[in-house]
Short mmCIF file of C-alpha atoms in Angstrom, two decimals:
data_model
loop_
_atom_site.label_atom_id
_atom_site.label_comp_id
_atom_site.label_asym_id
_atom_site.label_seq_id
_atom_site.Cartn_x
_atom_site.Cartn_y
_atom_site.Cartn_z
CA MET O 120 38.15 -16.83 -64.14
CA PRO O 121 39.22 -14.99 -67.29
CA ALA O 122 42.11 -16.75 -69.74
CA ALA O 123 45.23 -14.97 -69.90
CA GLY O 124 45.13 -12.52 -72.48
CA GLN O 125 41.33 -11.55 -72.60
CA SER O 126 39.93 -8.42 -72.16
CA ALA O 127 36.57 -7.26 -70.80
CA GLY O 128 35.60 -5.97 -74.45
CA GLY O 129 36.32 -9.41 -75.86
CA LEU O 130 34.62 -11.60 -73.10
CA ILE O 131 31.10 -9.51 -74.08
CA ARG O 132 31.64 -9.31 -78.04
CA GLN O 133 32.18 -13.62 -77.77
CA ALA O 134 29.10 -13.37 -75.37
CA ARG O 135 27.06 -11.93 -78.24
CA GLN O 136 28.10 -13.36 -81.19
CA ALA O 137 27.95 -17.03 -79.19
CA GLN O 138 24.18 -16.09 -79.16
CA GLY O 139 23.86 -14.62 -82.90
CA LEU O 140 22.51 -11.83 -81.79
CA HIS O 141 23.41 -8.23 -84.12
CA ILE O 142 25.33 -5.44 -82.18
CA ALA O 143 22.46 -2.88 -82.99
CA ALA O 144 19.74 -5.27 -82.12
CA LEU O 145 21.36 -5.52 -78.61
CA ALA O 146 21.80 -1.81 -78.33
CA ALA O 147 18.32 -1.44 -79.35
CA ALA O 148 17.42 -3.70 -76.33
CA ILE O 149 19.20 -2.38 -73.85
CA LYS O 150 18.60 1.51 -75.16
CA VAL O 151 22.35 2.63 -75.85
CA THR O 152 23.51 3.76 -79.23
CA PRO O 153 25.56 1.00 -81.19
CA ARG O 154 28.70 3.60 -80.96
CA LYS O 155 29.08 2.92 -77.58
CA LEU O 156 28.62 -0.94 -77.39
CA GLU O 157 31.16 -0.35 -80.26
CA MET O 158 34.12 1.30 -78.12
CA LEU O 159 32.75 -1.13 -74.97
CA GLU O 160 33.66 -4.45 -77.43
CA ALA O 161 37.32 -2.42 -78.69
CA ASP O 162 38.33 -1.75 -75.19
CA ARG O 163 38.36 2.25 -75.73
CA PHE O 164 36.99 2.91 -72.39
CA ASP O 165 38.75 6.34 -72.68
CA GLU O 166 36.33 7.10 -75.12
CA LEU O 167 32.94 6.85 -72.81
CA PRO O 168 31.63 9.04 -70.52
CA ASP O 169 33.54 7.79 -67.24
CA ALA O 170 34.75 4.29 -65.63
CA THR O 171 31.14 4.30 -63.41
CA PHE O 172 29.12 4.37 -66.73
CA THR O 173 31.59 1.57 -68.49
CA ARG O 174 31.00 -0.56 -65.85
CA ALA O 175 27.04 -0.02 -65.43
CA LEU O 176 27.13 -0.44 -68.94
CA ALA O 177 29.28 -3.85 -69.05
CA GLY O 178 26.80 -4.87 -66.37
CA ALA O 179 23.64 -3.90 -68.64
CA VAL O 180 25.01 -6.16 -71.57
CA CYS O 181 25.98 -9.28 -69.11
CA ARG O 182 22.28 -9.31 -67.72
CA HIS O 183 20.85 -9.04 -70.95
CA LEU O 184 22.97 -11.84 -72.18
CA LYS O 185 22.58 -13.67 -69.10
CA VAL O 186 26.20 -13.89 -68.26
CA PRO O 187 27.87 -13.90 -65.30
CA PRO O 188 29.41 -10.18 -65.00
CA GLY O 189 31.93 -10.93 -62.25
CA PRO O 190 34.69 -11.83 -64.83
CA VAL O 191 33.82 -8.97 -67.42
CA LEU O 192 33.85 -6.30 -64.35
CA ALA O 193 37.10 -7.54 -63.06
CA LEU O 194 38.68 -6.39 -66.16
CA LEU O 195 37.55 -2.80 -66.39
CA PRO O 196 39.14 0.09 -64.88
CA PRO O 197 37.99 0.67 -61.31
CA PRO O 198 36.02 4.73 -60.48
CA SER O 199 38.53 6.65 -59.28
CA GLY O 200 38.07 8.26 -55.68
CA GLN O 201 38.33 11.37 -57.26
CA GLU O 202 35.41 10.84 -59.53
CA ARG O 203 33.32 9.27 -56.30
CA LEU O 204 33.98 12.17 -54.31
CA GLU O 205 32.82 14.62 -56.94
CA GLN O 206 29.34 12.43 -56.83
CA VAL O 207 29.17 12.73 -53.58
CA ALA O 208 29.79 16.63 -53.45
CA GLU O 209 27.15 16.99 -56.72
CA GLY O 210 24.48 15.05 -53.89
CA LEU O 211 24.97 16.87 -51.18
CA LYS O 212 24.51 20.53 -52.23
CA MET O 213 23.30 22.23 -48.80
CA PRO O 214 23.14 25.90 -47.92
CA PHE O 215 25.50 26.56 -44.63
CA ARG O 216 25.69 29.82 -43.11
CA GLU O 217 28.30 29.40 -40.47
CA HIS O 218 31.65 27.81 -40.90
CA GLY O 219 30.90 25.93 -37.51
CA ASP O 220 27.58 24.53 -38.93
CA ARG O 221 29.58 23.52 -42.38
CA MET O 222 32.30 21.54 -40.08
CA ALA O 223 29.75 19.45 -38.11
CA ALA O 224 27.61 18.15 -41.20
CA GLU O 225 31.21 17.27 -43.32
CA ARG O 226 31.41 15.19 -39.66
CA ASP O 227 28.00 13.72 -39.74
CA LEU O 228 28.08 12.83 -43.31
CA GLY O 229 31.67 11.44 -44.25
CA TRP O 230 30.80 8.04 -43.90
CA LEU O 231 29.09 8.90 -47.52
CA ALA O 232 32.28 9.27 -49.19
CA SER O 233 33.55 6.05 -48.59
CA PRO O 234 33.54 3.59 -51.56
CA LEU O 235 31.91 1.43 -50.09
CA VAL O 236 28.49 2.75 -50.44
CA TRP O 237 28.37 4.67 -53.03
CA GLY O 238 30.50 2.01 -55.43
CA PRO O 239 27.64 -0.52 -55.41
CA ALA O 240 25.23 2.49 -54.87
CA LEU O 241 25.94 4.01 -58.16
CA LEU O 242 26.04 0.77 -60.28
CA VAL O 243 22.83 -0.58 -59.34
CA ILE O 244 21.08 3.08 -59.96
CA GLY O 245 22.72 3.06 -63.92
CA LEU O 246 21.28 -0.73 -64.09
CA VAL O 247 18.19 0.56 -63.41
CA ALA O 248 18.17 3.43 -65.55
CA ILE O 249 19.82 2.02 -68.56
CA TYR O 250 17.64 -1.67 -68.40
CA LEU O 251 15.24 -2.40 -65.92
CA VAL O 252 13.32 1.22 -66.40
CA PRO O 253 13.03 1.00 -70.33
CA THR O 254 11.93 -2.96 -70.16
CA HIS O 255 9.15 -2.34 -67.85
CA TRP O 256 7.86 0.40 -70.56
CA THR O 257 8.12 -1.90 -73.43
CA PHE O 258 6.34 -4.64 -71.27
CA LEU O 259 3.05 -2.25 -70.53
CA ARG O 260 2.88 -1.23 -74.26
CA THR O 261 3.11 -5.08 -75.35
CA SER O 262 0.03 -5.54 -72.54
CA VAL O 263 -1.74 -2.65 -73.70
CA SER O 264 -1.56 -4.00 -77.44
CA GLY O 265 -2.50 -7.20 -76.53
CA ALA O 266 -5.82 -6.45 -74.12
CA ALA O 267 -6.89 -4.03 -77.31
CA SER O 268 -7.01 -6.81 -79.94
CA ALA O 269 -8.48 -9.58 -78.14
CA PRO O 270 -12.56 -8.35 -78.03
CA ALA O 271 -12.15 -8.12 -81.89
CA ASN O 272 -10.79 -11.93 -81.59
CA VAL O 273 -13.18 -13.03 -79.55
CA ALA O 274 -16.37 -10.71 -81.78
CA ALA O 275 -15.02 -12.57 -84.94
CA ALA O 276 -14.78 -16.07 -83.02
CA ALA O 277 -18.75 -15.55 -82.08
CA SER O 278 -19.67 -14.55 -85.73
CA THR O 279 -18.67 -18.09 -86.94
CA PRO O 280 -20.90 -20.07 -85.01
CA LEU O 281 -23.94 -17.31 -86.00
CA VAL O 282 -23.16 -17.93 -89.93
CA ALA O 283 -23.08 -22.07 -89.76
CA GLU O 284 -26.63 -21.87 -87.99
CA ALA O 285 -28.11 -19.48 -90.48
CA ALA O 286 -26.79 -21.71 -93.33
CA ALA O 287 -28.22 -24.72 -91.50
CA ALA O 288 -31.99 -23.11 -90.85
CA SER O 289 -32.30 -22.18 -94.78
CA GLU O 290 -31.23 -25.88 -95.81
CA PRO O 291 -34.81 -27.54 -94.65
CA ALA O 292 -36.74 -24.67 -96.06
CA ALA O 293 -35.15 -24.93 -99.24
CA ALA O 294 -35.52 -28.73 -99.38
CA ALA O 295 -39.53 -28.30 -98.91
CA SER O 296 -39.82 -25.62 -101.69
CA GLN O 297 -38.12 -28.07 -104.40
CA ALA O 298 -40.41 -30.98 -103.12
CA THR O 299 -43.55 -28.84 -103.99
CA LEU O 300 -42.42 -28.00 -106.91
CA ALA O 301 -41.75 -31.31 -108.04
CA GLU O 302 -45.32 -32.60 -107.25
CA ALA O 303 -46.86 -29.81 -109.10
CA ALA O 304 -44.93 -30.27 -112.37
CA PRO O 305 -46.03 -33.52 -114.48
CA VAL O 306 -42.50 -33.83 -115.35
CA PRO O 307 -39.53 -32.66 -113.34
CA PRO O 308 -36.48 -31.03 -115.12
CA PRO O 309 -33.53 -33.11 -114.50
CA ALA O 310 -31.63 -29.91 -113.89
CA ALA O 311 -33.59 -29.23 -110.65
CA ALA O 312 -31.51 -31.32 -108.56
CA THR O 313 -28.67 -28.97 -109.63
CA ASP O 314 -30.47 -26.11 -108.36
CA SER O 315 -30.27 -26.93 -104.74
CA THR O 316 -26.59 -27.15 -104.68
CA PRO O 317 -25.56 -24.27 -101.78
CA PRO O 318 -22.96 -21.76 -103.19
CA PRO O 319 -19.49 -21.82 -102.35
CA ALA O 320 -18.41 -20.61 -98.75
CA VAL O 321 -16.52 -17.42 -99.00
CA GLU O 322 -13.30 -17.84 -98.03
CA PRO O 323 -12.21 -15.44 -95.18
CA ALA O 324 -9.79 -12.47 -96.31
CA ALA O 325 -6.05 -13.53 -96.18
CA SER O 326 -4.13 -12.35 -92.84
CA GLY O 327 -1.61 -9.51 -93.18
CA VAL O 328 1.64 -10.60 -95.06
CA VAL O 329 5.08 -9.35 -93.85
CA GLN O 330 8.37 -9.50 -96.68
CA LEU O 331 11.53 -8.86 -95.42
CA GLN O 332 14.77 -8.48 -97.82
CA ALA O 333 18.07 -8.42 -96.44
CA SER O 334 20.77 -6.99 -98.84
CA ALA O 335 23.48 -7.66 -95.94
CA ASP O 336 23.36 -9.34 -92.82
CA SER O 337 20.43 -7.46 -90.40
CA TRP O 338 19.06 -8.56 -87.38
CA VAL O 339 15.16 -8.63 -86.94
CA GLY O 340 12.39 -9.03 -84.85
CA VAL O 341 8.62 -9.00 -85.54
CA THR O 342 5.89 -9.98 -83.05
CA ASP O 343 2.12 -9.87 -84.04
CA ALA O 344 -0.82 -8.90 -81.75
CA THR O 345 -1.13 -11.71 -79.67
CA GLY O 346 2.46 -11.61 -79.00
CA ARG O 347 3.67 -14.33 -80.73
CA SER O 348 7.12 -13.88 -82.24
CA LEU O 349 6.80 -14.68 -85.99
CA VAL O 350 10.89 -13.86 -86.33
CA SER O 351 13.97 -13.01 -83.98
CA ARG O 352 17.11 -13.77 -85.82
CA THR O 353 19.81 -12.29 -87.94
CA ILE O 354 19.23 -12.90 -92.22
CA LYS O 355 21.49 -13.50 -94.33
CA ALA O 356 22.36 -11.03 -97.50
CA GLY O 357 20.09 -12.01 -99.77
CA GLU O 358 17.21 -13.51 -97.79
CA ASP O 359 13.96 -13.28 -98.49
CA ILE O 360 11.11 -14.14 -95.83
CA ASP O 361 7.77 -14.19 -95.79
CA LEU O 362 5.44 -13.72 -92.23
CA ASP O 363 1.68 -14.38 -91.82
CA GLY O 364 0.34 -13.52 -88.57
CA THR O 365 -2.48 -11.35 -86.33
CA PRO O 366 -1.80 -7.18 -87.53
CA PRO O 367 -0.93 -5.07 -85.91
CA PHE O 368 2.70 -6.30 -86.37
CA LYS O 369 5.78 -4.91 -83.97
CA VAL O 370 9.05 -4.53 -86.16
CA THR O 371 12.48 -4.54 -84.92
CA ILE O 372 15.36 -4.15 -87.76
CA GLY O 373 18.78 -3.89 -86.37
CA ASN O 374 20.66 -3.01 -89.87
CA ALA O 375 17.74 -1.07 -91.47
CA ARG O 376 19.92 0.94 -94.11
CA ASP O 377 20.26 -2.84 -95.82
CA THR O 378 16.99 -4.02 -95.45
CA LYS O 379 13.39 -3.81 -97.51
CA LEU O 380 10.33 -4.09 -95.84
CA THR O 381 6.77 -4.70 -97.63
CA TYR O 382 3.54 -4.91 -96.28
CA ARG O 383 0.85 -6.38 -98.16
CA GLY O 384 2.64 -5.61 -100.70
CA LYS O 385 3.54 -1.89 -100.29
CA PRO O 386 6.57 -0.91 -99.59
CA VAL O 387 7.47 0.75 -96.22
CA ASP O 388 9.90 3.47 -94.82
CA LEU O 389 11.94 2.88 -92.45
CA GLY O 390 12.33 6.10 -90.36
CA THR O 391 15.91 5.12 -88.79
CA ARG O 392 18.23 6.39 -85.79
CA ASP O 393 21.82 5.13 -85.45
CA ASN O 394 20.71 2.69 -88.18
CA VAL O 395 17.79 0.88 -86.25
CA ALA O 396 14.13 0.95 -87.21
CA ARG O 397 11.48 0.00 -84.78
CA LEU O 398 7.94 0.67 -86.04
CA GLU O 399 4.05 -0.95 -85.99
CA LEU O 400 2.47 -2.12 -89.15
CA LYS O 401 -1.40 -2.01 -88.44
#
């Protein structure tokens, strides 16, 4: 049960802040503009499209934050009966040639206007459109990216034993050649031992480096090609972080206006929408 004096927007704001989630990051996760979430948390429901949309949006937020939606929905205004009847009428646009046929059809379909039928159905449709479908698309894009990078990783791992075997095979041949030269020369030179020293191993190239600098609090999330999350939190004003991983990197920035992104030593232009940047660094 919500405490006395609490509002639906206040409960949502408390749950989001308790998880340390920036409002822009939450908006990007459920595919709505930050402005709509600000109106929801401020209880300015009259500025949202209608009561049905407000309840569907609140349900999607609760589901993403993994909090029970019941206490929040109980504090929201219910959809009006007129609103439900208009929605039913829009879904039943059927031509009737005679007045008698129209009256018979209205009697047969009258049960569809019941709030008990359309209330839950509209809520489920709203949740699917706002939350489930975009999440499914994101999962597919991540799976395809991970599958494309797997052959490159396997080829790199397979080449390492071949290089080691070639180096091991060359060492006996070099030793035999040096022994022959030592037998032919009357006095072996002192520096002959140093000639057999193998050349230093070449270190592999450094992996891609991602640098983030924030002049104000900003939520950031970065994952690499293996699906590993390199960071998923709010970085504070003045904080700099360096990240290493396997490119390409998927980057989401909740406060792009106050965040600077550098990749491999070069600044990256953040193309934003509603101050939220989503991009891939290859």
